[in-house]
Amino acid sequence: MTDRPIPPPLARALAARDYNELTAVQIAVLGWDADERDLLVSARTGSGKTVAYGLGIAGTILGEAESLGAAAAPVALIVAPTRELALQVAREFDWLYAQAGARITACVGGMDPRAERRQLEQGAHIVVGTPGRLRDHIERRALDLSNLKAVVLDEADEMLDLGFREDLEFILNKAPPERRTLLFSATLPRGIVALAKTYQRDALRIESSDGERGHADIEYRAIRVAPNEVEPAVVNLLRMVDAPSALVFCNTRDAVRHLCAILTERGFQAVYLSGELGQGERNKALQSLRDGRSRICVATDVAARGIDLPDLGLVIHAELPNDPEILQHRSGRTGRAGRKGISALIVPPAKRRRAENLLAEAGVEAKWGRAPSADEIRAQDRLRFRADPILTEPPDEEDRAMGEALLADVPAADIAAALARLYRSRLPVPEEMGTAPLEREGPQSRGDRTERMDRGDRAPREDRPPRMQHASGPVVWFRADVGRRNKADPKWLLPMLCRRGKVQRTAIGAIRILDSVTEFEIAAEEAEGFATSVKRADGDDVHIERITGEAGERPPKRDFSDKPRGKPTGEGFKGKPFKGKPFKERSAASPRDERSSGDTRGFDKPAFEDRPFAKPAGKPFKGKPTGSFRDERAEDRPKSFGKPAYEDRPFGKPAGKPFKGKPSGPPREDRAEGTTKDFSKPHRKGPGGADKPQRSGPVKPGRGPDGPSTGFKKKKFKNRDA
């Protein structure tokens, strides 16, 4: 197959995987001219680059040996831009170098760095990681590059776009200068060429010759849609192609979450990937795709870089990429390893010129057309139903006996209809697309652009098909207990009503969203079945009921005349109902003369001339009962307040109880002097030190031998004028 043979351990691993035919890029890196040289390889995504550089470095790290020996410092380093791509490369190297006894260690962001350090300390032959995490391990001296023989930069253009130039330069400067450097990239912009000139020696430039083959494996489609039909077009494409797994691209995280919620609401098993998810959540979403529990992945460009999903047959660009390189990376997720795939671009009228430029710069031709209609999808469903294994596989004896017993009781047509209904219940409902002609039918250049149709050449507006059909004829009104306060929106209300009521979108007419409820129309012929279906409990917890009235009768508007006043409380409105002011008729009694004109008007009040200008005398002020009038303080007259006069009241405090002291006990010996003292009587030392008995009785005013009897100290005030 090649000029240079594949090392035996790797050849056996390829044979075990039925890898009998190598791709063009794999053959190129195994040529004799590429032996032990630095390589600058340009190859499209999905051309087998991972196996290519795995085979390219095998001779450098293995030589003629059958195994790599004991693990110590790594001999090869693979740098990838994203966590998903690094983990995918590690999985590929696991089976490729399994018989060589290689120990592979992945070092990516979002994982436990302490566990990675323990694995590096135990030894590794090949280390795969992202630039930031690898630099962190190098700075912490957990990753030893002294024994490195080969360095591979995978998706180098993407690493430069993501701002990893400084980390890449740091890693390459720490690696031994005699190592091999293999640089793989889908495109070769100026930054990649400059990086190769700085860190590679006499590099061999390889451009994959299977670029045309890669475009041949992918069928490009450009879907023209109205501005408000992007999401229905994605739904119908997923239903029409019915690929085992599909990838839908959006440009922002919010758009990814929104589109994934819409697809899940319509019955698709969908997950999403964006930069806001942690590594554990990403691994869980990817594992559900690989296990088949989910079939659709909605992702951003960064999150989907390097994703290799099994049997990925459809890639949808719900939002156009920013440049042709991103278009190639997105489309390269499908059509891998010789399998066919479809890459569909959703193109609104405002993005038509941009889509044409992207396709032209990428060097691909797309088939322009419209999104599949609901009728086309139903016709395709009938063909798939006939080829379903439930009909093609031969039944066993038990199934045949049950079928014969069922035929004896139920007509064959009813059994077939029930089987078809069971098959259709597993499929999401297709969307009704508009049939109005769009601006242009195919790609046209600026020079040969045709003139637009004059308004006079168009069909009358009433003869043109509507953009979306609604229920016509008699209708029945229903009410759902969600409104503006619950953020009700037709974008999720309409699919929910179709799913709950088992009806098509054409059976639903006008939708009126109020504050707390939503009222909508259902075609009269579908009303009974809709009312029966919506009674079943569902996960959305939305209660739907029929509004009382005949078919075609619009529900009456609510009357707010008897609306209670007051603020709402937990049990309803609080307060009395608003009754309004009674109408007061004018009375002609007591006419008065008008001051200015002299005419008389009927007023119930007397004229101004007959009214007193002073306020009328009120009731006398009673106040509190005073008893007898008391005399002023200044005069020495008795005061009758029930208390003695001030002159008769003592100025001192009332006498308290006499001080009894502590109970007397036997005399105790003093510790210091050795004498005995009698504590049985209270005593007090005077100024001369002699013991005096405690004075008892009322305190008298005046000064005594012991000082003032009141015990107050005189305050000393500073001279404020000083």
XYZ file of C-alpha atoms in Angstrom:
722
model
C 0.000 0.000 0.000
C 2.794 2.422 0.861
C 6.507 2.793 0.352
C 7.215 2.690 4.083
C 5.713 -0.219 6.040
C 3.444 0.291 9.051
C 4.898 -0.928 12.360
C 3.544 -4.432 13.122
C 1.647 -3.545 16.363
C -0.236 -0.768 14.563
C -0.839 -2.925 11.471
C -2.504 -5.572 13.631
C -4.657 -2.906 15.304
C -5.800 -1.583 11.908
C -6.617 -5.084 10.703
C -8.684 -5.758 13.816
C -10.751 -2.651 12.962
C -11.156 -3.709 9.283
C -9.098 -0.675 8.313
C -7.992 -2.102 4.967
C -7.783 1.044 2.824
C -5.870 4.151 3.908
C -6.898 7.688 2.972
C -4.734 10.020 0.899
C -3.390 11.952 3.885
C -2.477 8.712 5.681
C -0.592 7.468 2.651
C 1.227 10.817 2.347
C 2.591 10.829 5.920
C 3.876 7.256 5.458
C 5.949 8.128 2.372
C 9.716 7.783 2.416
C 10.119 11.534 1.875
C 8.236 12.194 5.129
C 10.330 9.826 7.237
C 11.737 11.555 10.344
C 10.888 15.034 9.006
C 8.715 17.850 10.310
C 5.390 17.940 8.503
C 2.986 20.765 7.629
C -0.189 18.998 6.540
C -3.316 20.616 5.123
C -6.266 18.216 5.073
C -9.987 18.625 5.437
C -11.885 17.616 8.544
C -12.873 13.957 8.460
C -10.054 12.825 6.163
C -8.489 10.543 8.789
C -5.951 12.987 10.220
C -5.938 11.391 13.681
C -4.876 7.994 12.364
C -2.528 9.772 9.929
C -0.355 11.455 12.548
C -0.687 8.366 14.775
C 0.998 6.397 11.989
C 3.382 9.280 11.221
C 4.979 9.349 14.698
C 5.005 5.546 15.140
C 8.460 5.115 13.613
C 9.853 7.928 15.766
C 8.631 6.655 19.141
C 8.637 2.876 18.438
C 11.501 2.340 15.996
C 11.940 -1.390 15.371
C 10.563 -2.430 18.791
C 7.284 -4.219 19.297
C 6.306 -2.231 22.418
C 7.104 1.059 24.071
C 8.420 -0.491 27.288
C 7.894 0.886 30.773
C 6.094 4.197 31.064
C 8.117 7.143 32.311
C 8.358 10.646 30.868
C 6.183 10.994 27.730
C 7.748 10.478 24.310
C 4.899 12.062 22.301
C 2.653 15.073 22.936
C -0.613 15.786 21.074
C -2.139 19.272 21.438
C -5.807 19.807 20.452
C -7.933 22.986 20.651
C -10.964 21.636 22.538
C -11.699 19.106 25.248
C -13.932 16.992 23.013
C -11.299 16.702 20.308
C -8.553 15.870 22.820
C -10.659 13.119 24.396
C -11.540 11.774 20.956
C -7.841 11.629 19.989
C -7.090 9.800 23.232
C -9.757 7.194 22.398
C -8.349 6.724 18.880
C -4.810 6.253 20.221
C -6.058 3.744 22.787
C -6.992 1.182 20.134
C -4.279 2.187 17.657
C -1.412 1.729 20.157
C -3.080 -0.948 22.313
C -0.837 -3.804 21.066
C 2.249 -1.607 21.489
C 1.597 -1.378 25.225
C 1.204 2.390 25.126
C -0.136 4.250 28.102
C -2.251 7.262 27.053
C -3.023 10.157 29.425
C -5.491 12.949 28.655
C -5.044 16.384 30.243
C -7.990 18.672 29.469
C -9.752 21.528 31.157
C -12.783 20.753 33.277
C -11.317 17.529 34.651
C -9.662 16.961 38.030
C -6.060 18.227 37.725
C -4.925 16.231 40.774
C -5.957 12.948 39.157
C -4.069 13.954 36.002
C -0.935 14.718 38.030
C -1.099 11.297 39.673
C -1.337 9.646 36.253
C 1.613 11.677 34.985
C 3.658 10.732 38.055
C 2.919 7.055 37.384
C 4.266 7.461 33.852
C 2.789 7.901 30.365
C 4.012 7.252 26.818
C 1.654 9.660 24.987
C -0.016 12.725 26.482
C -3.021 14.349 24.787
C -4.356 17.641 26.050
C -5.512 21.198 25.506
C -2.992 24.090 25.490
C -4.081 25.720 28.749
C -4.071 22.551 30.860
C -0.760 21.331 29.388
C 0.915 24.633 30.191
C -0.431 24.477 33.740
C 1.091 21.015 34.261
C 4.412 22.157 32.795
C 4.585 25.205 35.065
C 3.789 23.046 38.088
C 6.509 20.570 37.008
C 4.015 17.738 36.771
C 4.674 17.223 33.036
C 8.269 16.448 32.056
C 9.098 17.137 28.389
C 12.780 16.225 28.545
C 12.260 12.848 26.838
C 9.887 14.162 24.149
C 10.495 12.898 20.596
C 7.428 14.173 18.706
C 4.911 17.022 19.075
C 1.667 17.126 17.079
C -0.503 20.249 16.771
C -3.973 19.159 15.648
C -6.380 21.777 14.258
C -3.668 24.408 14.577
C -5.692 27.063 12.778
C -8.497 26.702 15.294
C -6.060 27.017 18.217
C -4.784 30.297 16.828
C -8.339 31.560 16.318
C -9.171 30.713 19.938
C -6.191 32.725 21.217
C -3.838 29.887 22.194
C -0.763 31.278 20.393
C 1.024 32.217 23.625
C 0.361 28.794 25.179
C 1.540 26.987 22.035
C 4.760 28.999 21.910
C 5.365 28.273 25.604
C 4.918 24.511 25.071
C 7.105 24.401 21.950
C 9.858 26.389 23.681
C 9.877 23.918 26.602
C 10.117 20.887 24.287
C 13.579 19.609 23.288
C 14.860 21.275 20.085
C 15.643 17.932 18.399
C 12.037 16.690 18.519
C 9.804 16.253 15.442
C 6.965 18.768 14.979
C 3.897 17.738 12.974
C 1.396 20.503 12.291
C -2.076 19.525 10.974
C -4.644 22.074 9.876
C -7.699 22.218 7.649
C -6.474 25.520 6.201
C -3.096 27.263 6.124
C -3.557 30.956 6.970
C -0.638 33.331 7.543
C -0.485 32.612 11.272
C 0.003 28.890 10.672
C 2.723 29.471 8.092
C 4.535 31.866 10.460
C 4.296 29.363 13.321
C 5.713 26.618 11.082
C 8.671 28.748 10.020
C 9.524 29.532 13.641
C 9.229 26.083 15.233
C 9.784 23.630 12.360
C 12.989 22.629 10.575
C 12.888 21.895 6.839
C 9.197 20.967 7.079
C 7.591 18.926 4.306
C 4.351 20.509 3.153
C 1.575 18.043 2.343
C -1.743 19.033 0.859
C -4.333 16.300 0.871
C -5.413 15.280 -2.628
C -8.829 14.022 -1.509
C -10.367 17.479 -1.178
C -12.580 16.891 -4.191
C -13.478 13.485 -2.839
C -14.414 15.027 0.491
C -16.803 17.434 -1.186
C -18.208 14.534 -3.204
C -19.045 12.650 -0.006
C -21.064 15.626 1.289
C -24.194 16.811 -0.469
C -24.657 20.540 0.042
C -28.165 21.978 0.073
C -29.272 25.604 0.378
C -32.808 25.861 1.750
C -34.643 29.094 0.972
C -37.128 30.021 3.688
C -39.199 33.007 4.759
C -37.747 35.076 7.644
C -40.097 33.480 10.182
C -39.768 29.891 8.921
C -36.237 29.021 10.058
C -37.335 26.784 12.927
C -40.104 24.973 10.958
C -37.571 24.363 8.174
C -35.157 22.721 10.657
C -37.986 20.507 11.942
C -39.021 19.383 8.454
C -35.432 18.714 7.377
C -34.879 16.481 10.394
C -38.125 14.649 9.640
C -37.443 14.282 5.909
C -33.847 13.042 6.077
C -34.383 10.912 9.208
C -30.656 10.392 9.786
C -29.485 8.150 12.666
C -27.863 11.237 14.201
C -27.851 14.907 13.207
C -25.967 18.039 14.217
C -27.566 21.504 14.171
C -25.307 24.565 14.414
C -26.134 27.973 15.890
C -23.866 30.958 16.492
C -24.737 31.830 20.117
C -25.481 30.004 23.343
C -28.949 31.543 23.649
C -29.866 30.393 20.143
C -28.642 26.879 20.977
C -30.786 26.638 24.120
C -33.822 28.097 22.348
C -33.641 25.764 19.342
C -32.993 22.695 21.513
C -36.078 23.521 23.604
C -38.197 23.837 20.450
C -37.015 20.491 19.084
C -37.607 18.770 22.415
C -41.092 20.256 22.600
C -41.894 18.831 19.180
C -40.900 15.326 20.199
C -37.239 15.022 19.123
C -34.621 13.426 21.389
C -32.229 16.402 21.424
C -29.325 17.598 23.559
C -27.204 20.721 23.274
C -23.534 21.632 23.639
C -22.185 25.096 24.374
C -19.307 26.712 26.200
C -21.383 27.248 29.344
C -21.610 23.512 30.076
C -19.121 21.830 32.362
C -17.060 18.887 31.236
C -19.292 16.414 33.046
C -22.394 17.753 31.305
C -20.642 17.628 27.941
C -19.577 14.045 28.446
C -23.114 13.098 29.459
C -24.607 14.711 26.336
C -22.086 13.071 24.003
C -22.561 9.694 25.648
C -26.321 9.896 25.108
C -25.653 10.565 21.416
C -23.271 7.614 21.128
C -25.692 5.308 22.966
C -28.588 6.273 20.718
C -30.712 7.723 23.510
C -30.498 11.097 21.722
C -30.388 11.608 17.979
C -29.945 15.373 17.580
C -27.253 17.663 18.970
C -27.622 21.458 18.839
C -24.228 23.100 19.325
C -22.054 26.136 18.781
C -18.930 26.080 16.621
C -16.489 25.894 19.530
C -18.361 23.120 21.338
C -18.714 20.987 18.203
C -15.061 21.223 17.161
C -13.693 17.716 16.732
C -16.931 15.866 17.565
C -17.093 12.498 15.811
C -20.559 11.017 16.180
C -21.433 7.568 14.855
C -23.550 7.534 11.682
C -23.814 11.338 11.563
C -25.725 11.785 8.325
C -27.042 15.352 8.513
C -25.564 18.739 9.415
C -27.919 21.747 9.489
C -26.650 25.316 9.603
C -29.598 26.993 11.341
C -27.497 30.170 11.331
C -24.923 30.815 8.620
C -21.269 30.563 9.691
C -19.038 33.612 9.737
C -16.452 32.422 7.186
C -15.892 29.541 4.736
C -13.397 27.814 7.029
C -16.057 27.396 9.721
C -18.408 26.114 7.018
C -15.903 23.398 6.131
C -15.362 22.467 9.778
C -19.100 22.233 10.376
C -19.792 20.211 7.252
C -16.806 17.957 7.938
C -18.654 16.390 10.881
C -20.540 14.276 8.311
C -19.322 12.349 5.262
C -16.436 10.805 7.229
C -14.527 7.625 6.382
C -16.244 7.211 3.023
C -19.793 7.615 4.363
C -22.240 9.966 2.656
C -23.709 12.992 4.386
C -25.858 16.066 3.844
C -24.954 19.643 4.801
C -27.969 21.975 4.635
C -27.841 25.773 4.966
C -31.005 27.609 6.063
C -31.034 30.807 4.001
C -33.577 33.597 4.694
C -33.953 36.244 1.964
C -31.737 38.739 3.801
C -28.863 36.197 3.979
C -29.019 35.094 0.325
C -25.959 36.992 -0.929
C -23.903 36.006 2.105
C -24.696 32.305 1.564
C -23.664 32.528 -2.095
C -20.334 34.108 -1.125
C -19.665 31.462 1.545
C -20.273 28.611 -0.882
C -18.152 30.253 -3.574
C -15.201 30.870 -1.241
C -15.429 27.324 0.121
C -15.326 25.962 -3.427
C -18.516 23.898 -3.174
C -21.733 23.852 -5.148
C -25.045 23.619 -3.355
C -28.418 22.504 -4.600
C -30.917 25.309 -4.016
C -34.489 24.521 -3.069
C -37.266 24.898 -0.560
C -37.825 23.137 2.745
C -39.785 19.867 2.578
C -43.525 20.323 2.953
C -45.728 18.413 5.363
C -47.322 16.434 2.506
C -43.913 15.309 1.224
C -42.943 14.178 4.710
C -46.156 12.187 5.132
C -45.583 10.488 1.776
C -42.050 9.614 2.875
C -43.418 8.263 6.160
C -45.661 5.866 4.270
C -42.674 4.497 2.340
C -40.641 4.094 5.527
C -43.577 2.395 7.220
C -43.704 -0.282 4.539
C -39.967 -0.907 4.990
C -40.131 -0.938 8.789
C -38.752 -4.143 10.392
C -42.059 -4.673 12.199
C -43.593 -5.478 8.782
C -40.620 -6.985 6.954
C -39.373 -9.394 9.617
C -41.196 -12.746 9.670
C -43.375 -13.211 12.785
C -42.850 -16.088 15.190
C -45.525 -18.615 16.170
C -46.775 -16.624 19.161
C -47.147 -13.411 17.152
C -48.908 -15.242 14.344
C -51.363 -16.889 16.786
C -52.155 -13.522 18.375
C -52.665 -11.979 14.952
C -55.081 -14.698 13.839
C -57.054 -14.338 17.076
C -57.211 -10.585 16.536
C -58.417 -10.998 12.949
C -61.313 -13.117 14.180
C -62.671 -10.205 16.246
C -61.436 -7.021 14.512
C -61.561 -6.192 10.801
C -58.238 -6.200 9.004
C -58.619 -2.561 7.957
C -58.994 -1.469 11.589
C -55.927 -3.459 12.614
C -53.874 -1.868 9.840
C -55.097 1.599 10.824
C -54.208 0.979 14.467
C -50.735 -0.184 13.444
C -50.255 2.941 11.307
C -51.446 5.139 14.169
C -48.972 3.461 16.497
C -46.167 4.074 14.001
C -47.096 7.739 13.507
C -47.344 8.394 17.240
C -43.581 7.949 17.559
C -42.853 10.609 14.920
C -42.837 14.386 15.489
C -45.547 16.294 13.666
C -44.241 18.032 10.508
C -44.599 21.780 10.111
C -46.792 23.480 7.529
C -44.538 25.593 5.336
C -45.581 28.604 3.273
C -46.091 28.183 -0.446
C -45.711 31.830 -1.498
C -42.963 32.382 -4.121
C -39.717 33.729 -2.697
C -37.535 36.393 -4.245
C -35.268 34.219 -6.414
C -35.164 30.553 -7.315
C -31.391 29.998 -7.595
C -27.950 31.552 -7.153
C -27.344 34.493 -9.450
C -24.418 36.842 -9.782
C -24.651 40.608 -9.654
C -24.307 40.832 -13.437
C -26.988 38.384 -14.561
C -29.540 39.168 -11.860
C -33.077 39.211 -13.306
C -35.427 42.046 -12.660
C -38.042 41.625 -10.012
C -41.600 40.963 -11.026
C -43.740 44.076 -11.255
C -46.576 44.343 -8.803
C -49.003 44.409 -11.703
C -47.796 40.961 -12.849
C -48.449 39.395 -9.484
C -51.569 37.466 -8.661
C -54.194 39.304 -6.624
C -53.625 39.089 -2.899
C -56.815 37.135 -2.265
C -55.799 34.572 -4.931
C -52.291 34.047 -3.559
C -51.879 31.139 -1.142
C -51.570 32.193 2.491
C -48.283 31.861 4.313
C -49.862 29.620 6.930
C -53.299 28.048 6.849
C -55.611 28.427 9.812
C -58.863 26.804 10.781
C -61.692 27.827 8.461
C -65.432 27.339 8.833
C -67.221 26.834 12.166
C -64.923 26.870 15.178
C -65.196 26.119 18.888
C -63.427 28.236 21.485
C -61.243 26.698 24.197
C -59.425 28.228 27.131
C -56.018 27.388 28.693
C -55.047 28.579 32.175
C -51.866 30.354 31.055
C -51.514 33.960 29.964
C -49.148 36.872 29.780
C -48.259 36.499 33.452
C -47.047 32.960 32.662
C -45.084 34.224 29.627
C -47.452 32.546 27.202
C -46.174 32.704 23.632
C -47.535 31.165 20.409
C -44.075 29.707 19.692
C -44.544 27.095 22.392
C -48.319 27.228 22.788
C -49.018 26.049 19.228
C -46.802 22.913 19.366
C -48.135 22.103 22.835
C -51.749 22.309 21.633
C -50.978 20.112 18.620
C -49.304 17.521 20.822
C -51.903 17.524 23.588
C -54.924 17.624 21.295
C -53.571 15.253 18.602
C -54.445 17.789 15.866
C -52.591 19.509 13.044
C -51.712 23.186 13.022
C -54.386 23.815 10.378
C -57.077 22.898 12.935
C -56.067 25.776 15.234
C -57.296 29.245 14.388
C -57.008 32.527 16.217
C -55.184 32.653 19.544
C -56.038 35.388 22.041
C -53.576 35.713 24.934
C -54.963 37.542 27.986
C -53.392 38.308 31.356
C -54.143 34.993 33.064
C -55.754 32.808 30.358
C -55.412 32.098 26.653
C -58.420 31.587 24.391
C -58.081 29.892 21.004
C -60.160 28.445 18.176
C -60.416 24.803 17.155
C -62.160 23.653 13.989
C -65.636 22.334 14.811
C -64.991 18.921 13.235
C -61.891 18.472 15.427
C -63.340 19.923 18.630
C -64.679 16.694 20.159
C -61.469 14.753 19.648
C -59.413 17.719 20.868
C -61.484 18.048 24.051
C -61.051 14.334 24.774
C -57.301 14.333 24.174
C -56.474 17.394 26.288
C -58.115 15.859 29.352
C -55.187 13.476 29.730
C -52.538 14.674 32.152
C -49.274 15.864 30.689
C -45.972 17.191 31.970
C -46.730 20.809 31.078
C -49.455 21.132 33.788
C -51.665 23.300 31.552
C -55.407 22.893 32.079
C -57.498 23.260 28.901
C -61.279 23.432 28.864
C -64.001 24.189 26.386
C -65.724 27.550 26.592
C -69.514 27.293 26.800
C -71.119 28.275 23.509
C -72.171 27.007 20.118
C -69.780 26.399 17.242
C -68.689 29.650 15.666
C -69.800 31.739 18.667
C -67.084 34.026 19.988
C -66.733 34.020 23.791
C -68.151 37.165 25.386
C -65.776 39.690 26.752
C -65.616 40.014 30.494
C -67.676 42.761 32.137
C -65.631 44.867 34.536
C -68.559 46.952 35.920
C -68.889 44.745 39.014
C -65.162 44.319 39.476
C -64.404 44.544 43.218
C -62.212 47.344 44.438
C -59.115 46.948 46.513
C -55.834 45.165 46.128
C -55.822 41.412 45.430
C -55.052 39.161 48.357
C -54.396 35.469 48.688
C -58.139 34.699 48.846
C -59.319 37.169 46.176
C -60.127 40.862 46.154
C -60.647 42.580 49.438
C -63.023 45.467 49.930
C -66.575 46.502 49.122
C -67.850 46.560 45.529
C -67.814 49.940 43.851
C -71.343 51.314 43.768
C -70.710 54.845 42.569
C -72.252 58.091 43.855
C -76.052 58.473 43.643
C -77.333 61.068 41.212
C -78.422 64.213 43.037
C -81.197 66.193 41.441
C -81.177 69.923 41.765
C -83.825 71.418 43.964
C -85.547 74.712 43.331
C -86.126 75.205 47.038
C -84.516 78.163 48.794
C -83.523 80.075 45.687
C -80.859 82.659 46.212
C -79.839 85.653 44.261
C -76.676 85.489 42.223
C -74.288 88.211 43.155
C -73.205 89.068 39.643
C -76.251 88.555 37.425
C -79.062 88.703 39.913
C -80.768 85.558 38.694
C -81.880 82.814 40.997
C -80.665 79.237 41.008
C -81.889 76.314 42.972
C -79.466 75.585 45.836
C -80.185 73.769 49.025
C -78.122 76.240 51.026
C -79.300 79.732 52.113
C -78.051 82.752 50.243
C -74.790 84.384 51.194
C -76.580 87.407 52.582
C -78.499 85.279 55.081
C -75.433 83.451 56.355
C -73.453 84.835 59.324
C -69.870 85.761 58.618
C -68.662 84.619 62.028
C -68.488 81.025 63.123
C -71.418 79.934 65.308
C -70.807 79.603 68.961
C -69.890 76.113 69.970
C -70.337 74.208 73.159
C -68.500 75.476 76.253
C -65.134 73.922 77.002
C -65.556 71.554 79.873
C -62.025 70.265 80.369
C -61.117 68.172 83.381
C -62.888 68.690 86.696
C -60.810 71.025 88.784
C -62.601 71.036 92.091
C -61.761 74.320 93.852
C -59.638 76.827 92.064
C -56.036 76.682 93.303
C -53.930 79.657 94.280
C -50.805 80.735 92.414
C -47.434 79.698 93.789
C -46.317 83.252 94.264
C -49.007 84.019 96.772
C -49.168 82.398 100.180
C -52.605 81.007 99.829
C -53.691 77.428 100.493
C -54.015 75.148 97.473
C -56.686 72.472 97.327
C -55.080 69.544 95.437
C -55.647 66.922 98.085
C -51.974 67.235 99.100
C -50.400 69.392 101.812
C -48.815 72.675 100.797
C -45.206 72.857 99.782
C -44.319 74.601 102.991
C -45.666 71.688 105.046
C -43.722 68.999 103.206
C -40.274 67.882 104.447
C -37.371 68.502 102.059
C -35.412 65.430 103.131
C -35.981 61.831 102.183
C -38.278 59.782 104.426
C -36.626 57.729 107.049
C -35.871 54.158 106.160
C -35.561 51.064 108.257
C -32.741 51.028 110.829
C -29.579 49.181 109.836
C -29.402 45.938 111.726
C -26.097 44.668 110.395
C -25.029 41.066 110.055
C -26.135 38.541 112.644
C -23.688 38.301 115.484
C -21.691 35.174 116.055
C -18.907 33.940 118.266
C -15.838 36.170 118.244
C -13.193 35.048 115.726
C -9.508 35.420 115.885
C -8.010 38.055 113.645
C -5.435 36.523 111.352
C -3.018 39.423 111.265
C -2.975 40.716 114.851
C -4.086 37.612 116.699
C -6.706 39.533 118.629
C -10.413 38.957 118.879
C -13.112 41.410 117.851
C -16.765 41.427 118.599
C -18.884 41.802 115.439
C -22.195 41.411 117.148
C -22.985 45.182 117.080
C -22.914 47.524 114.159
C -20.248 50.204 114.366
C -19.051 53.154 112.428
C -15.798 54.998 112.511
C -15.930 58.711 113.025
C -13.513 61.366 111.973
C -11.239 60.593 114.894
C -11.221 56.887 114.256
C -13.440 56.027 117.228
C -16.237 53.530 116.709
C -19.679 55.075 116.867
C -23.010 53.349 116.718
C -24.996 53.547 113.458
C -27.435 56.409 113.538
C -31.000 55.510 112.889
C -34.152 57.543 112.440
C -35.311 60.147 109.958
C -32.794 62.384 108.299
C -33.039 65.975 109.484
C -32.180 68.964 107.392
C -29.178 71.040 108.261
C -25.583 70.236 109.010
C -24.572 67.901 111.776
C -21.261 66.846 113.161
C -20.808 64.374 110.307
C -21.446 66.856 107.456
C -24.577 67.419 105.375
C -27.315 65.003 106.177
C -28.501 64.788 102.571
C -25.255 63.265 101.393
C -25.188 65.357 98.143
C -21.910 66.820 96.917
C -21.769 70.346 95.676
C -20.939 70.697 91.986
C -18.085 72.911 91.048
C -18.724 75.117 88.016
C -16.015 76.884 86.150
C -16.286 80.585 85.660
C -17.778 80.891 82.197
C -16.756 84.540 81.921
C -13.074 83.772 82.646
